[in-house]
Structures are given as structure tokens and as C-alpha cells.
Amino acid sequence: MSQRIPVGIVGCGPAGLFLAHLLHRAGIESVILENRSREAVEGTIRAGVLEHWVTELMREMGLGERMAREGHFHTGITLQYGPNRFHLDMEELTGGKRVTVYPQHEVLIDLIGARLADGGTIHFGVSETAFHDVDTDTPRITFRHADGTPDELRCDYVVGADGFHGPGRQAIPAADRREYSKTYPFGWLGILARAPTSWHELIYARHEDGFALLSTRSPEIQRLYIQCDPRDDIANWPDERIWAALHRRLETAGDWRLAEGAIFQKGIIPLRSFVCETMRHGRLFLAGDAAHIVPPTGAKGLNLAVADVLVLSRALEEAIRRNRTDGLDSYAATALRRIWKAERFSWMMTTMLHRDDTETAFEHRIRMADLDFLAGSRNAQAALAENYVGLPFEA
Ligand code: PHB
């Protein structure tokens, strides 16, 4: 059963799928291994904001048709604190760039469908996935197919696009890894509700009770979040309590009212920042959440994963086609410059907009001054918008 392929990829999330598509476009074959079922991958609800260049890339690759039809193009965001509500016109502040609200699992559905239609291979439901010989010229990935049959991929290069808990990062010796992390003392309680649209763009709100975010999925389905204790049990949050918190935190400006509806999905996620500075070991490369995590406040997770593999795909193409490895040698350094800027932005948005009981009264006042400055300064707004729509790529 064992086969030899140029690139073996573990993980069928945004990083693994975009990489497989970019390599295919360059005429390089790859195989994706995924431990979850296709249904689980396509059904897991995640954040939904695509940076301007990601939507352009999808369009250019012929993957943007449904997104163009069903995605919501937002020209700005609304920010609130206390009784103040202000609009950031991102399109105007960035010279014409927008973001698209199109949920991650919809992107995955489109990319999986297109990959299989192109004749690509994705093995779902695999187990016991392990990297071997990554510091030799013949790295391997062993695994069991969904039916239990053992198998092996012999590769020229292997990629861990397998998320924070996958085997990719662990295949790098601990002594060679430099890891940086920050755990926030709060989490997000997220809901999906069958409710009409309450506002034409996203609302990020700082309230004395804690953060709240209003987002959307479609004209009939809304996505909303409230800050909560990350260790809290979702059982403590009956629907009425969630709506009461949302009304209180979001309805602070004028007579605007939030429309309610039936909640059909709810859950609590912790917030964390994490960077593994070593993104390569021999012929193993890490991409996406395997190497870095951002809190969702900046909506950067998927975008950062795609940015990694855009750099990595070019480097792999040069190595495989032209035997030039300088792109692979500089991959981690190039990717990390963008990663740290997204980490900074996500941390800044998170600290500015959340209630943090571990902060001093002084720090609290500084956060309020951050928001006040932002509300009144076009330069501050332009800096936020530049990050939100996606920083340009540097050489
Ligand atoms: C979402 O729609 O799920 C969403 C939007 C913006 C964020 C995070 C999540 O910053």
C-alpha cells in the first residue's frame, strides 16, 4: 500500500487544504491525512472573517464562487464602549479593502469538494498518525486507515497542519522548540440563533460586565458571543440568561435593539495566544494552529494559516522544481514576522475589549483611553483597519 509522494500533509483544516490546492496549481501532488470524519470537518463551527487578500486568492484559484454568492462583504465594523458607538469605515480607511464574513466550515466544504473533484487524495478518519525520519531526505508518515489497515506515506517533505493538539509540533524535539504563550483569564460563550439580522455589520462591544460580539451567518442565522469564565459550565447558561447578557452588553447606544431567536448551538471556548518559533525540523514544516494560536477577537486564525501556506507552497515549489532550498530555509522567519504582528493585533483587540479582573485600576483606565483615542483618531482607526483587513505581504 505504501506510496511515494512529494508532499505529505497531516490535517484537513484551512492550512492543509489551501496548501494542497496551491501545490496542485503548481503541478505538485500531495496527500492529506485527517483523523476526523469528513462530516465532522465540514460541520465544526469556527469563526468566519476572511481578510481581503484571502477572498482574492480564493477567487483567483477558482474556489470563490459560493463565497461570492453567499458571503457577506463588510465595508466596516462597529465598536462600542459605555454609551459610545462608532463606525470604522474600513473600506475608506484602507483604500478599498473589505472583509468577508463567510464561515470557516463553508470554506472547508468548498475546498474539500474542489480537491476531490481535482482527483486529489484526502484520507479521512485515520488514526495513529506519526511522523518518522523527518531529519533525513526520506521522511515518512505512518497511519491507520478508517478501516484499521496500516499504511505509510513516503515523502520528499512532510507538513504538520494538524492543529494545536496534533503530532506535528511534537515531532520536533522539545529542546529545539521555543514556545511563547499567554492564557487569558476569560473565555467566549458562543451561540448560533435563528434570528433576523440586527445590524448591517459586526459589533465589538466593551461593557462593564464583559465583552460581547454580534456577528452573522446569513439573513436568518446570527452568531453572537459573550465573555465568560473559561471554566464555566454551559449548563449554567440557559437561553434566557444568554439573551439577558447580550441585551445588556450590546444595547448601550441609543434605542437600537437586538433581535432574539431560537438558540440551536452553544459552547464555551478558552482564549489563548501561542507561538512556536521553530516551524521546521529537517523536512518537517508546521503551518497554522500547529505553530500558533490567536484569541478570536482579531478574527485572524484562518487568515494566518493561509498566509503560512502561501509562503510554504512557494518554497516547496522552488525546492521540488528547481532544487533551490533557500525559500524553505527562510520559511519560518518569513512566516513569523507576519505571525507576531497578528499575535500583537489579536492581543491588543482582546485586552482593549475585555473586562479583566486581574488588571489594576490603572490598567483599566488605560484600556478606556485606548478606546477613546481610537474613537477620535483617524490615524488610530487606519492602523486598526490595516490590520483587520490583512497586512500586506512583505518580501
Ligand atoms: C464570527 O463570526 O464567528 C466571528 C467574527 C469576528 C470575530 C470572531 C468570530 O472576531
Tab-separated table of N, CA, C and O in Angstrom, residues 10-75:
chain	number	residue	atom	x	y	z
A	10	VAL	N	-0.483	16.436	7.096
A	10	VAL	CA	-1.381	15.965	8.151
A	10	VAL	C	-2.277	17.131	8.552
A	10	VAL	O	-1.779	18.180	8.974
A	11	GLY	N	-3.591	16.934	8.398
A	11	GLY	CA	-4.541	17.967	8.788
A	11	GLY	C	-5.321	18.530	7.618
A	11	GLY	O	-4.751	19.079	6.683
A	12	CYS	N	-6.644	18.380	7.685
A	12	CYS	CA	-7.520	18.853	6.606
A	12	CYS	C	-8.287	20.093	7.077
A	12	CYS	O	-9.500	20.183	6.956
A	13	GLY	N	-7.545	21.052	7.647
A	13	GLY	CA	-8.130	22.353	8.004
A	13	GLY	C	-7.726	23.356	6.936
A	13	GLY	O	-7.271	22.974	5.850
A	14	PRO	N	-7.860	24.644	7.245
A	14	PRO	CA	-7.501	25.665	6.257
A	14	PRO	C	-6.044	25.549	5.773
A	14	PRO	O	-5.790	25.647	4.573
A	15	ALA	N	-5.088	25.323	6.697
A	15	ALA	CA	-3.677	25.264	6.286
A	15	ALA	C	-3.445	24.101	5.319
A	15	ALA	O	-2.891	24.279	4.229
A	16	GLY	N	-3.881	22.908	5.698
A	16	GLY	CA	-3.637	21.723	4.869
A	16	GLY	C	-4.331	21.808	3.521
A	16	GLY	O	-3.744	21.480	2.476
A	17	LEU	N	-5.578	22.288	3.516
A	17	LEU	CA	-6.343	22.335	2.258
A	17	LEU	C	-5.827	23.408	1.307
A	17	LEU	O	-5.684	23.161	0.111
A	18	PHE	N	-5.558	24.605	1.832
A	18	PHE	CA	-5.014	25.646	0.943
A	18	PHE	C	-3.661	25.202	0.397
A	18	PHE	O	-3.360	25.424	-0.776
A	19	LEU	N	-2.848	24.546	1.242
A	19	LEU	CA	-1.541	24.089	0.770
A	19	LEU	C	-1.706	23.084	-0.370
A	19	LEU	O	-1.043	23.190	-1.406
A	20	ALA	N	-2.598	22.112	-0.188
A	20	ALA	CA	-2.803	21.098	-1.227
A	20	ALA	C	-3.253	21.753	-2.537
A	20	ALA	O	-2.792	21.391	-3.622
A	21	HIS	N	-4.137	22.749	-2.440
A	21	HIS	CA	-4.604	23.442	-3.653
A	21	HIS	C	-3.482	24.254	-4.305
A	21	HIS	O	-3.335	24.242	-5.527
A	22	LEU	N	-2.704	24.968	-3.500
A	22	LEU	CA	-1.615	25.786	-4.058
A	22	LEU	C	-0.564	24.898	-4.720
A	22	LEU	O	-0.052	25.220	-5.793
A	23	LEU	N	-0.262	23.749	-4.098
A	23	LEU	CA	0.718	22.825	-4.688
A	23	LEU	C	0.166	22.233	-5.983
A	23	LEU	O	0.870	22.121	-6.985
A	24	HIS	N	-1.103	21.867	-5.971
A	24	HIS	CA	-1.734	21.294	-7.166
A	24	HIS	C	-1.640	22.273	-8.333
A	24	HIS	O	-1.346	21.902	-9.470
A	25	ARG	N	-1.882	23.553	-8.022
A	25	ARG	CA	-1.815	24.591	-9.047
A	25	ARG	C	-0.401	24.692	-9.626
A	25	ARG	O	-0.208	25.069	-10.771
A	26	ALA	N	0.606	24.339	-8.804
A	26	ALA	CA	1.999	24.366	-9.265
A	26	ALA	C	2.407	23.017	-9.850
A	26	ALA	O	3.583	22.785	-10.142
A	27	GLY	N	1.441	22.099	-9.984
A	27	GLY	CA	1.733	20.797	-10.578
A	27	GLY	C	2.398	19.813	-9.624
A	27	GLY	O	3.024	18.848	-10.047
A	28	ILE	N	2.256	20.047	-8.311
A	28	ILE	CA	2.893	19.167	-7.316
A	28	ILE	C	1.809	18.405	-6.544
A	28	ILE	O	0.893	19.015	-5.980
A	29	GLU	N	1.943	17.089	-6.523
A	29	GLU	CA	0.916	16.282	-5.858
A	29	GLU	C	1.174	16.175	-4.350
A	29	GLU	O	2.304	16.249	-3.882
A	30	SER	N	0.087	15.993	-3.625
A	30	SER	CA	0.181	15.821	-2.171
A	30	SER	C	-0.952	14.917	-1.722
A	30	SER	O	-1.903	14.680	-2.476
A	31	VAL	N	-0.841	14.393	-0.507
A	31	VAL	CA	-1.913	13.607	0.096
A	31	VAL	C	-2.191	14.218	1.466
A	31	VAL	O	-1.262	14.595	2.183
A	32	ILE	N	-3.483	14.345	1.806
A	32	ILE	CA	-3.862	14.863	3.132
A	32	ILE	C	-4.380	13.721	3.999
A	32	ILE	O	-5.210	12.919	3.557
A	33	LEU	N	-3.899	13.665	5.249
A	33	LEU	CA	-4.421	12.721	6.239
A	33	LEU	C	-5.177	13.515	7.299
A	33	LEU	O	-4.695	14.552	7.755
A	34	GLU	N	-6.349	13.010	7.690
A	34	GLU	CA	-7.175	13.743	8.666
A	34	GLU	C	-7.788	12.728	9.630
A	34	GLU	O	-8.385	11.755	9.194
A	35	ASN	N	-7.649	12.979	10.934
A	35	ASN	CA	-8.190	11.973	11.868
A	35	ASN	C	-9.700	12.069	12.067
A	35	ASN	O	-10.341	11.095	12.420
A	36	ARG	N	-10.295	13.211	11.763
A	36	ARG	CA	-11.752	13.306	11.904
A	36	ARG	C	-12.438	12.831	10.627
A	36	ARG	O	-11.811	12.689	9.580
A	37	SER	N	-13.738	12.613	10.717
A	37	SER	CA	-14.508	12.226	9.526
A	37	SER	C	-14.751	13.473	8.677
A	37	SER	O	-14.642	14.604	9.167
A	38	ARG	N	-15.100	13.258	7.418
A	38	ARG	CA	-15.414	14.414	6.561
A	38	ARG	C	-16.585	15.215	7.139
A	38	ARG	O	-16.558	16.452	7.145
A	39	GLU	N	-17.581	14.507	7.671
A	39	GLU	CA	-18.754	15.185	8.242
A	39	GLU	C	-18.336	16.072	9.421
A	39	GLU	O	-18.827	17.184	9.583
A	40	ALA	N	-17.445	15.563	10.265
A	40	ALA	CA	-17.008	16.339	11.435
A	40	ALA	C	-16.234	17.588	10.986
A	40	ALA	O	-16.441	18.682	11.517
A	41	VAL	N	-15.350	17.425	9.986
A	41	VAL	CA	-14.568	18.579	9.494
A	41	VAL	C	-15.508	19.633	8.920
A	41	VAL	O	-15.383	20.826	9.192
A	42	GLU	N	-16.488	19.168	8.136
A	42	GLU	CA	-17.370	20.112	7.440
A	42	GLU	C	-18.442	20.705	8.360
A	42	GLU	O	-19.115	21.661	7.988
A	43	GLY	N	-18.587	20.118	9.567
A	43	GLY	CA	-19.655	20.573	10.455
A	43	GLY	C	-19.180	21.344	11.677
A	43	GLY	O	-19.988	21.825	12.459
A	44	THR	N	-17.858	21.462	11.861
A	44	THR	CA	-17.355	22.142	13.057
A	44	THR	C	-17.407	23.651	12.868
A	44	THR	O	-16.818	24.199	11.943
A	45	ILE	N	-18.138	24.322	13.764
A	45	ILE	CA	-18.359	25.768	13.649
A	45	ILE	C	-17.152	26.537	14.179
A	45	ILE	O	-16.733	26.345	15.313
A	46	ARG	N	-16.603	27.394	13.367
A	46	ARG	CA	-15.488	28.254	13.781
A	46	ARG	C	-15.806	29.687	13.371
A	46	ARG	O	-16.869	29.965	12.862
A	47	ALA	N	-14.831	30.573	13.578
A	47	ALA	CA	-15.036	31.980	13.228
A	47	ALA	C	-15.199	32.147	11.724
A	47	ALA	O	-15.019	31.203	10.957
A	48	GLY	N	-15.525	33.354	11.314
A	48	GLY	CA	-15.899	33.476	9.914
A	48	GLY	C	-15.471	34.712	9.156
A	48	GLY	O	-16.125	35.086	8.195
A	49	VAL	N	-14.349	35.339	9.528
A	49	VAL	CA	-13.971	36.560	8.820
A	49	VAL	C	-12.752	36.302	7.925
A	49	VAL	O	-11.713	35.863	8.397
A	50	LEU	N	-12.880	36.566	6.638
A	50	LEU	CA	-11.781	36.380	5.691
A	50	LEU	C	-11.174	37.725	5.331
A	50	LEU	O	-11.893	38.660	4.965
A	51	GLU	N	-9.843	37.807	5.429
A	51	GLU	CA	-9.159	39.032	5.029
A	51	GLU	C	-9.321	39.240	3.517
A	51	GLU	O	-9.534	38.285	2.765
A	52	HIS	N	-9.141	40.501	3.113
A	52	HIS	CA	-9.342	40.885	1.718
A	52	HIS	C	-8.569	39.986	0.744
A	52	HIS	O	-9.129	39.446	-0.218
A	53	TRP	N	-7.270	39.778	1.008
A	53	TRP	CA	-6.437	39.027	0.067
A	53	TRP	C	-6.814	37.539	0.030
A	53	TRP	O	-6.576	36.875	-0.975
A	54	VAL	N	-7.400	37.018	1.128
A	54	VAL	CA	-7.796	35.601	1.135
A	54	VAL	C	-8.962	35.393	0.163
A	54	VAL	O	-8.992	34.419	-0.600
A	55	THR	N	-9.906	36.340	0.163
A	55	THR	CA	-11.025	36.215	-0.776
A	55	THR	C	-10.529	36.375	-2.220
A	55	THR	O	-10.986	35.676	-3.114
A	56	GLU	N	-9.555	37.278	-2.416
A	56	GLU	CA	-8.976	37.441	-3.765
A	56	GLU	C	-8.293	36.148	-4.205
A	56	GLU	O	-8.436	35.714	-5.349
A	57	LEU	N	-7.541	35.543	-3.273
A	57	LEU	CA	-6.826	34.297	-3.584
A	57	LEU	C	-7.820	33.192	-3.939
A	57	LEU	O	-7.629	32.444	-4.906
A	58	MET	N	-8.899	33.101	-3.169
A	58	MET	CA	-9.898	32.058	-3.443
A	58	MET	C	-10.516	32.255	-4.830
A	58	MET	O	-10.720	31.308	-5.578
A	59	ARG	N	-10.800	33.502	-5.139
A	59	ARG	CA	-11.380	33.815	-6.447
A	59	ARG	C	-10.420	33.426	-7.570
A	59	ARG	O	-10.789	32.752	-8.518
A	60	GLU	N	-9.163	33.851	-7.398
A	60	GLU	CA	-8.125	33.595	-8.396
A	60	GLU	C	-7.908	32.093	-8.606
A	60	GLU	O	-7.607	31.639	-9.702
A	61	MET	N	-8.094	31.302	-7.526
A	61	MET	CA	-7.886	29.859	-7.624
A	61	MET	C	-9.140	29.120	-8.087
A	61	MET	O	-9.159	27.897	-8.140
A	62	GLY	N	-10.196	29.870	-8.376
A	62	GLY	CA	-11.433	29.229	-8.820
A	62	GLY	C	-12.207	28.588	-7.674
A	62	GLY	O	-13.006	27.680	-7.875
A	63	LEU	N	-11.967	29.065	-6.437
A	63	LEU	CA	-12.612	28.459	-5.263
A	63	LEU	C	-13.612	29.414	-4.607
A	63	LEU	O	-14.135	29.131	-3.546
A	64	GLY	N	-13.875	30.540	-5.272
A	64	GLY	CA	-14.638	31.586	-4.594
A	64	GLY	C	-16.076	31.760	-5.046
A	64	GLY	O	-16.728	32.724	-4.661
A	65	GLU	N	-16.560	30.799	-5.823
A	65	GLU	CA	-17.871	31.008	-6.443
A	65	GLU	C	-19.007	31.087	-5.414
A	65	GLU	O	-19.801	32.024	-5.409
A	66	ARG	N	-19.055	30.093	-4.489
A	66	ARG	CA	-20.128	30.094	-3.499
A	66	ARG	C	-19.938	31.240	-2.495
A	66	ARG	O	-20.907	31.870	-2.062
A	67	MET	N	-18.669	31.510	-2.156
A	67	MET	CA	-18.390	32.624	-1.247
A	67	MET	C	-18.915	33.942	-1.830
A	67	MET	O	-19.512	34.754	-1.117
A	68	ALA	N	-18.712	34.147	-3.137
A	68	ALA	CA	-19.171	35.386	-3.767
A	68	ALA	C	-20.694	35.479	-3.686
A	68	ALA	O	-21.256	36.571	-3.548
A	69	ARG	N	-21.372	34.323	-3.742
A	69	ARG	CA	-22.834	34.294	-3.698
A	69	ARG	C	-23.373	34.431	-2.286
A	69	ARG	O	-24.318	35.162	-2.029
A	70	GLU	N	-22.745	33.683	-1.342
A	70	GLU	CA	-23.332	33.567	-0.003
A	70	GLU	C	-22.616	34.352	1.082
A	70	GLU	O	-23.143	34.517	2.179
A	71	GLY	N	-21.364	34.791	0.802
A	71	GLY	CA	-20.615	35.537	1.812
A	71	GLY	C	-21.170	36.934	1.984
A	71	GLY	O	-21.889	37.437	1.108
A	72	HIS	N	-20.866	37.535	3.112
A	72	HIS	CA	-21.320	38.908	3.355
A	72	HIS	C	-20.113	39.820	3.319
A	72	HIS	O	-19.192	39.651	4.109
A	73	PHE	N	-20.109	40.750	2.388
A	73	PHE	CA	-18.978	41.663	2.260
A	73	PHE	C	-19.213	42.844	3.174
A	73	PHE	O	-20.232	43.522	3.061
A	74	HIS	N	-18.286	43.045	4.121
A	74	HIS	CA	-18.454	44.125	5.085
A	74	HIS	C	-17.438	45.220	4.820
A	74	HIS	O	-16.254	44.952	4.713
A	75	THR	N	-17.941	46.433	4.741
A	75	THR	CA	-17.038	47.552	4.483
A	75	THR	C	-16.532	48.145	5.791
A	75	THR	O	-15.630	48.977	5.773
